[in-house]
């Protein structure tokens, strides 16, 4: 068996094997998406997402194909002229790149890997329609803290804020109320196979979408919203993915408990990796270190050696990403991965690299 520490697609809950057979046996896979069986599944899943992930009752939940689709939906359906993107890594920057293709006036504000998002210094245009940032930057293992998000919310109360939480949603207890839109793909902290995204929108975000009434796309936000009033989707959805999501959420504890376990485990992992002479923590500022993606830096040669040797021992370690592709590697700290798997990982590092 391969131990999988890749930060997405990542380790799948082993129970998914049984859930898939159940989906088949229950006739879920060929069920029409306008029929009662699908509507019941969709309604139950939405309820579980809210309950288990601590999402306010008045937020709306939508199913998409993943985070990338959410990037596009939000730009096309909530902006006419420009969005503002605050980023320090590849995923935040990619979202900005897509935004510029649709709305050339969109603006980007980059900040440093080791600094907190500089909320007080931000000079966001007064006419921006959407502020976008990545809560957990999977590419470099940084995160935006709850306090920073609160400050951003307080400073820009009248502007919609959208958060890419792809590698933290279902792992951390996010303060959903402090932003209007949150979204994630399920192949990270949800421990599920790829091909499904979850998006949560505040009543204010939906109000704006209705006002803008952008209906030019199959995935226009108003259309998605209208269909979801009846727990349906605009087009044939990933029914298996939704079914697996329901089953996983049913069996999982509430997010508060998962959050605490991940925080404790990330602290232990950072302490562990700090002891190696030839390996550095990529993020020096503790305040902005991610709790769910650990980024480690070493010489290109050593990184190469670690990844190859690990694979030889059936351990999959995450490659570096974007600007950090060759001199870093990443370790996911996701809920589906067991403590004993991290113990094995630690034994591997102690044995070869101490
Ligand atoms: C993985 C990831 C994405 C892309 O997810 P897809 O499922 O490929 O659309 C976007 N943003 C972040 C922060 C990610 O970690």
Coordinates of C-alpha atoms and ligand atoms in Angstrom, one line a residue:
X1 CA 0.0 0.0 0.0
X2 CA 1.2 3.5 -1.0
X3 CA 1.3 6.1 1.8
X4 CA 0.0 9.3 0.2
X5 CA 1.1 12.7 1.5
X6 CA 0.5 14.5 -1.8
X7 CA -1.5 17.7 -1.1
X8 CA -4.2 16.8 -3.6
X9 CA -5.4 14.5 -5.1
X10 CA -4.6 13.0 -1.8
X11 CA -5.3 10.0 0.4
X12 CA -8.9 8.8 -0.1
X13 CA -10.7 7.5 3.0
X14 CA -10.5 3.7 2.7
X15 CA -14.3 3.5 3.4
X16 CA -14.8 5.0 -0.1
X17 CA -14.3 1.6 -1.5
X18 CA -17.5 0.3 0.2
X19 CA -19.4 3.5 -0.4
X20 CA -18.8 3.1 -4.2
X21 CA -20.2 -0.4 -4.1
X22 CA -23.2 0.9 -2.1
X23 CA -23.8 3.6 -4.6
X24 CA -23.9 1.0 -7.4
X25 CA -26.2 -1.3 -5.3
X26 CA -28.5 1.5 -4.4
X27 CA -29.0 2.3 -8.1
X28 CA -27.6 5.8 -7.5
X29 CA -25.3 5.8 -10.5
X30 CA -28.0 5.7 -13.2
X31 CA -30.6 7.8 -11.4
X32 CA -32.0 10.8 -13.3
X33 CA -30.8 14.1 -11.9
X34 CA -34.4 15.5 -12.0
X35 CA -35.8 12.6 -10.0
X36 CA -36.7 12.2 -6.4
X37 CA -33.7 9.9 -5.5
X38 CA -31.2 12.6 -6.6
X39 CA -33.1 15.4 -5.0
X40 CA -33.1 13.5 -1.7
X41 CA -29.4 12.8 -2.0
X42 CA -28.7 16.5 -2.8
X43 CA -30.8 17.8 0.0
X44 CA -29.2 15.4 2.6
X45 CA -25.7 16.3 1.4
X46 CA -26.3 20.1 1.6
X47 CA -27.7 19.6 5.2
X48 CA -24.6 17.6 6.2
X49 CA -22.2 20.1 4.6
X50 CA -23.7 22.9 6.7
X51 CA -23.9 20.9 9.9
X52 CA -20.6 19.1 9.8
X53 CA -18.6 22.1 8.5
X54 CA -20.1 24.8 10.6
X55 CA -21.6 26.8 7.8
X56 CA -24.3 29.3 8.7
X57 CA -27.9 28.1 8.1
X58 CA -28.6 31.0 5.7
X59 CA -25.7 30.4 3.4
X60 CA -26.4 28.6 0.1
X61 CA -24.5 25.5 -1.0
X62 CA -23.8 24.7 -4.6
X63 CA -22.1 21.8 -6.3
X64 CA -19.5 22.5 -9.1
X65 CA -16.8 20.5 -10.8
X66 CA -14.1 21.9 -8.6
X67 CA -12.3 25.1 -7.4
X68 CA -11.2 26.2 -10.9
X69 CA -14.8 26.3 -12.0
X70 CA -15.7 28.4 -9.0
X71 CA -12.9 30.9 -9.9
X72 CA -14.7 31.4 -13.2
X73 CA -18.3 31.4 -12.0
X74 CA -17.5 34.1 -9.5
X75 CA -15.8 36.4 -12.0
X76 CA -18.4 36.0 -14.7
X77 CA -21.4 36.2 -12.4
X78 CA -20.4 38.7 -9.7
X79 CA -18.3 41.2 -11.6
X80 CA -18.9 43.4 -14.6
X81 CA -15.6 45.3 -14.6
X82 CA -13.1 44.2 -12.1
X83 CA -12.1 42.0 -9.2
X84 CA -9.1 42.5 -6.8
X85 CA -6.8 39.6 -6.1
X86 CA -4.5 39.5 -3.1
X87 CA -2.1 36.6 -3.4
X88 CA 1.3 35.3 -2.4
X89 CA 1.5 32.0 -4.4
X90 CA 0.5 30.1 -7.6
X91 CA -3.1 29.3 -6.9
X92 CA -4.0 32.9 -6.0
X93 CA -2.1 34.2 -9.0
X94 CA -3.8 31.7 -11.4
X95 CA -7.2 32.9 -10.2
X96 CA -6.1 36.5 -11.0
X97 CA -4.8 35.4 -14.4
X98 CA -8.2 33.9 -15.3
X99 CA -10.0 37.0 -14.0
X100 CA -7.9 39.2 -16.3
X101 CA -8.9 37.2 -19.3
X102 CA -12.6 37.8 -18.5
X103 CA -12.3 41.3 -17.0
X104 CA -9.0 42.9 -18.2
X105 CA -9.3 45.7 -15.6
X106 CA -9.0 43.2 -12.7
X107 CA -6.2 44.1 -10.3
X108 CA -3.6 42.0 -8.4
X109 CA -1.8 42.7 -5.2
X110 CA 1.1 40.4 -4.4
X111 CA 2.5 40.0 -0.9
X112 CA 5.5 38.2 0.5
X113 CA 5.6 34.6 1.6
X114 CA 6.7 35.4 5.1
X115 CA 4.4 38.3 5.8
X116 CA 0.7 38.3 6.8
X117 CA -1.7 39.7 4.3
X118 CA -1.1 43.4 4.7
X119 CA -4.7 44.4 5.3
X120 CA -4.0 47.9 6.6
X121 CA -1.7 48.8 3.6
X122 CA -4.0 47.4 0.9
X123 CA -5.0 49.9 -1.8
X124 CA -7.9 48.2 -3.3
X125 CA -9.8 50.3 -6.0
X126 CA -13.0 51.7 -4.6
X127 CA -14.9 50.4 -7.7
X128 CA -13.8 46.8 -7.3
X129 CA -16.8 44.4 -7.2
X130 CA -15.1 41.3 -5.6
X131 CA -12.1 40.8 -3.3
X132 CA -10.5 37.4 -3.9
X133 CA -7.9 35.6 -1.9
X134 CA -6.7 32.1 -1.1
X135 CA -7.1 31.1 2.6
X136 CA -4.6 28.3 2.3
X137 CA -2.0 28.7 -0.5
X138 CA -1.4 25.0 -1.4
X139 CA 1.6 26.0 -3.5
X140 CA 3.8 27.3 -0.7
X141 CA 2.2 26.2 2.6
X142 CA 1.0 29.6 3.8
X143 CA -2.3 30.5 5.3
X144 CA -4.3 33.7 6.0
X145 CA -5.3 33.7 9.7
X146 CA -8.9 34.1 11.0
X147 CA -7.8 37.5 12.5
X148 CA -6.5 38.8 9.2
X149 CA -9.8 37.7 7.5
X150 CA -11.7 39.5 10.2
X151 CA -9.6 42.7 9.6
X152 CA -10.2 42.5 5.9
X153 CA -13.9 42.0 6.5
X154 CA -14.0 45.0 8.8
X155 CA -12.1 47.2 6.4
X156 CA -14.1 46.4 3.3
X157 CA -17.6 45.8 4.7
X158 CA -19.4 46.8 1.6
X159 CA -17.5 44.7 -0.8
X160 CA -18.1 41.0 -1.5
X161 CA -15.2 38.8 -0.4
X162 CA -14.5 35.4 -2.0
X163 CA -12.2 32.9 -0.5
X164 CA -10.5 29.9 -2.2
X165 CA -10.3 27.4 0.7
X166 CA -9.6 24.4 -1.4
X167 CA -6.9 22.9 0.8
X168 CA -8.4 23.9 4.2
X169 CA -12.2 23.5 3.9
X170 CA -13.3 20.3 5.8
X171 CA -10.0 20.4 7.6
X172 CA -10.1 23.7 9.5
X173 CA -13.0 25.3 11.3
X174 CA -13.2 28.3 9.1
X175 CA -15.2 31.4 10.2
X176 CA -17.5 31.3 7.3
X177 CA -19.5 34.3 8.4
X178 CA -16.5 36.6 7.8
X179 CA -16.6 36.3 4.0
X180 CA -19.4 35.9 1.4
X181 CA -18.1 33.1 -0.7
X182 CA -16.0 30.0 0.2
X183 CA -15.3 27.1 -2.0
X184 CA -13.2 24.0 -2.3
X185 CA -12.6 20.8 -4.4
X186 CA -13.1 17.6 -2.6
X187 CA -9.8 15.9 -3.4
X188 CA -8.0 17.7 -0.6
X189 CA -9.3 17.8 3.0
X190 CA -12.5 15.9 2.2
X191 CA -10.5 12.8 1.4
X192 CA -12.5 12.1 -1.8
X193 CA -11.7 11.4 -5.4
X194 CA -11.5 14.6 -7.7
X195 CA -14.2 16.0 -9.9
X196 CA -16.5 17.8 -7.4
X197 CA -16.4 21.2 -5.8
X198 CA -18.5 22.7 -3.0
X199 CA -19.3 26.4 -2.9
X200 CA -21.0 28.3 0.0
X201 CA -22.5 31.7 -0.7
X202 CA -23.9 34.3 1.7
X203 CA -27.4 35.8 1.2
X204 CA -25.7 39.0 0.2
X205 CA -23.7 37.3 -2.5
X206 CA -26.9 35.7 -3.9
X207 CA -28.7 39.1 -3.7
X208 CA -25.9 40.6 -5.8
X209 CA -26.0 37.7 -8.3
X210 CA -29.7 38.2 -8.8
X211 CA -29.2 41.9 -9.3
X212 CA -26.5 41.3 -11.9
X213 CA -28.7 38.6 -13.5
X214 CA -25.8 37.3 -15.6
X215 CA -27.3 34.3 -17.5
X216 CA -24.8 33.9 -20.3
X217 CA -23.4 30.6 -19.2
X218 CA -24.6 27.1 -18.2
X219 CA -23.0 27.7 -14.8
X220 CA -24.1 31.3 -14.3
X221 CA -24.6 31.8 -10.5
X222 CA -28.2 32.9 -10.7
X223 CA -29.1 29.8 -12.7
X224 CA -27.2 27.5 -10.3
X225 CA -29.0 29.2 -7.4
X226 CA -32.5 28.9 -9.0
X227 CA -32.0 25.2 -9.7
X228 CA -30.6 24.6 -6.3
X229 CA -33.8 25.9 -4.7
X230 CA -35.1 22.5 -5.7
X231 CA -31.8 20.8 -4.8
X232 CA -31.1 20.3 -8.5
X233 CA -28.2 21.3 -10.8
X234 CA -28.1 23.2 -14.1
X235 CA -26.6 20.2 -15.8
X236 CA -26.0 16.5 -15.1
X237 CA -23.9 16.5 -12.0
X238 CA -21.2 14.2 -10.5
X239 CA -23.8 12.1 -8.7
X240 CA -21.2 9.6 -7.5
X241 CA -19.1 12.4 -6.1
X242 CA -22.1 13.8 -4.3
X243 CA -23.0 10.4 -2.9
X244 CA -19.5 9.8 -1.7
X245 CA -19.5 13.3 -0.1
X246 CA -22.7 12.5 1.8
X247 CA -21.4 9.2 3.1
X248 CA -18.0 10.6 4.2
X249 CA -19.7 13.5 6.0
X250 CA -22.1 11.2 7.7
X251 CA -19.3 9.2 9.2
X252 CA -17.0 12.2 10.1
X253 CA -16.9 14.1 13.4
X254 CA -17.8 17.8 13.5
X255 CA -15.2 20.2 12.1
X256 CA -14.2 21.6 15.4
X257 CA -12.7 18.3 16.5
X258 CA -10.9 17.7 13.2
X259 CA -9.5 21.3 13.3
X260 CA -7.9 20.8 16.7
X261 CA -6.4 17.4 15.6
X262 CA -4.9 19.0 12.5
X263 CA -3.5 22.0 14.4
X264 CA -1.8 19.7 16.9
X265 CA -0.5 17.5 14.2
X266 CA 0.9 20.4 12.2
X267 CA 2.7 21.7 15.2
X268 CA 4.3 18.3 15.7
X269 CA 5.3 18.1 12.1
X270 CA 6.9 21.5 12.0
X271 CA 8.8 20.6 15.1
X272 CA 9.9 17.3 13.7
X273 CA 11.2 18.8 10.4
X274 CA 12.9 21.7 12.2
X275 CA 15.5 19.2 13.5
X276 CA 17.1 18.4 10.1
X277 CA 20.2 20.3 9.2
X278 CA 19.7 20.1 5.4
X279 CA 16.0 20.7 5.4
X280 CA 14.4 24.1 6.1
X281 CA 10.8 25.0 6.7
X282 CA 10.0 27.1 3.6
X283 CA 7.8 29.5 5.7
X284 CA 9.9 31.1 8.5
X285 CA 7.1 33.2 10.0
X286 CA 5.1 30.9 12.2
X287 CA 2.0 33.1 12.1
X288 CA 1.4 32.4 8.4
X289 CA 2.4 28.8 8.3
X290 CA -0.3 26.5 6.8
X291 CA -1.9 23.9 9.1
X292 CA -2.8 21.6 6.3
X293 CA 0.1 21.8 3.8
X294 CA 3.7 21.7 5.1
X295 CA 6.2 23.1 2.7
X296 CA 9.9 22.1 3.1
X297 CA 12.9 23.4 1.4
X298 CA 16.2 21.8 0.5
X299 CA 18.8 21.7 -2.3
X300 CA 17.4 20.5 -5.6
X301 CA 19.6 17.4 -5.3
X302 CA 18.3 16.5 -1.8
X303 CA 14.7 17.2 -2.8
X304 CA 15.1 14.8 -5.7
X305 CA 16.7 12.2 -3.6
X306 CA 14.0 12.4 -0.9
X307 CA 11.2 12.1 -3.4
X308 CA 12.8 9.2 -5.2
X309 CA 13.8 7.3 -2.1
X310 CA 10.4 7.8 -0.6
X311 CA 8.6 6.4 -3.7
X312 CA 10.9 3.4 -3.4
X313 CA 9.5 2.9 0.1
X314 CA 5.9 3.4 -1.1
X315 CA 5.7 6.9 0.3
X316 CA 4.3 9.6 -2.0
X317 CA 5.5 13.1 -1.1
X318 CA 4.2 16.3 -2.8
X319 CA 6.3 18.0 -5.4
X320 CA 7.1 21.6 -5.1
X321 CA 4.8 23.9 -7.0
X322 CA 5.2 26.9 -9.2
X323 CA 8.2 29.1 -8.2
X324 CA 9.1 26.5 -5.6
X325 CA 8.9 23.5 -7.8
X326 CA 12.4 22.2 -7.6
X327 CA 13.7 23.2 -4.2
X328 CA 10.8 22.3 -2.1
X329 CA 8.5 19.4 -1.3
X330 CA 5.2 19.3 0.4
X331 CA 3.5 17.1 3.0
X332 CA -0.3 17.2 3.3
X333 CA -1.8 17.3 6.7
X334 CA -5.3 16.2 5.8
X335 CA -7.9 14.5 8.0
X336 CA -8.0 11.1 6.0
X337 CA -4.3 10.5 6.8
X338 CA -3.7 8.5 10.0
X339 CA -1.3 9.5 12.8
X340 CA 0.5 6.1 12.3
X341 CA 1.2 7.0 8.7
X342 CA 3.0 10.2 9.9
X343 CA 4.9 8.1 12.3
X344 CA 6.1 6.0 9.4
X345 CA 7.0 9.1 7.5
X346 CA 9.0 10.3 10.4
X347 CA 10.9 7.0 10.7
X348 CA 11.8 7.3 7.1
X349 CA 13.2 10.8 7.5
X350 CA 15.1 9.9 10.7
X351 CA 16.6 6.8 9.1
X352 CA 17.9 8.4 5.9
X353 CA 18.3 12.1 6.6
X354 CA 19.0 12.7 10.3
Ligands
LIG1 C1 -6.1 22.3 -5.8 C2 -6.4 23.7 -5.7 C3 -7.2 24.3 -6.7 C4 -7.6 23.6 -8.0 O1 -8.6 22.6 -7.7 P1 -9.3 21.9 -9.0 O2 -10.1 20.8 -8.4 O3 -8.2 21.4 -9.9 O4 -10.1 22.9 -9.7 C5 -7.5 25.7 -6.6 N1 -7.1 26.4 -5.5 C6 -6.3 25.8 -4.5 C7 -5.9 26.6 -3.4 C8 -6.0 24.5 -4.6 O5 -5.2 23.9 -3.6

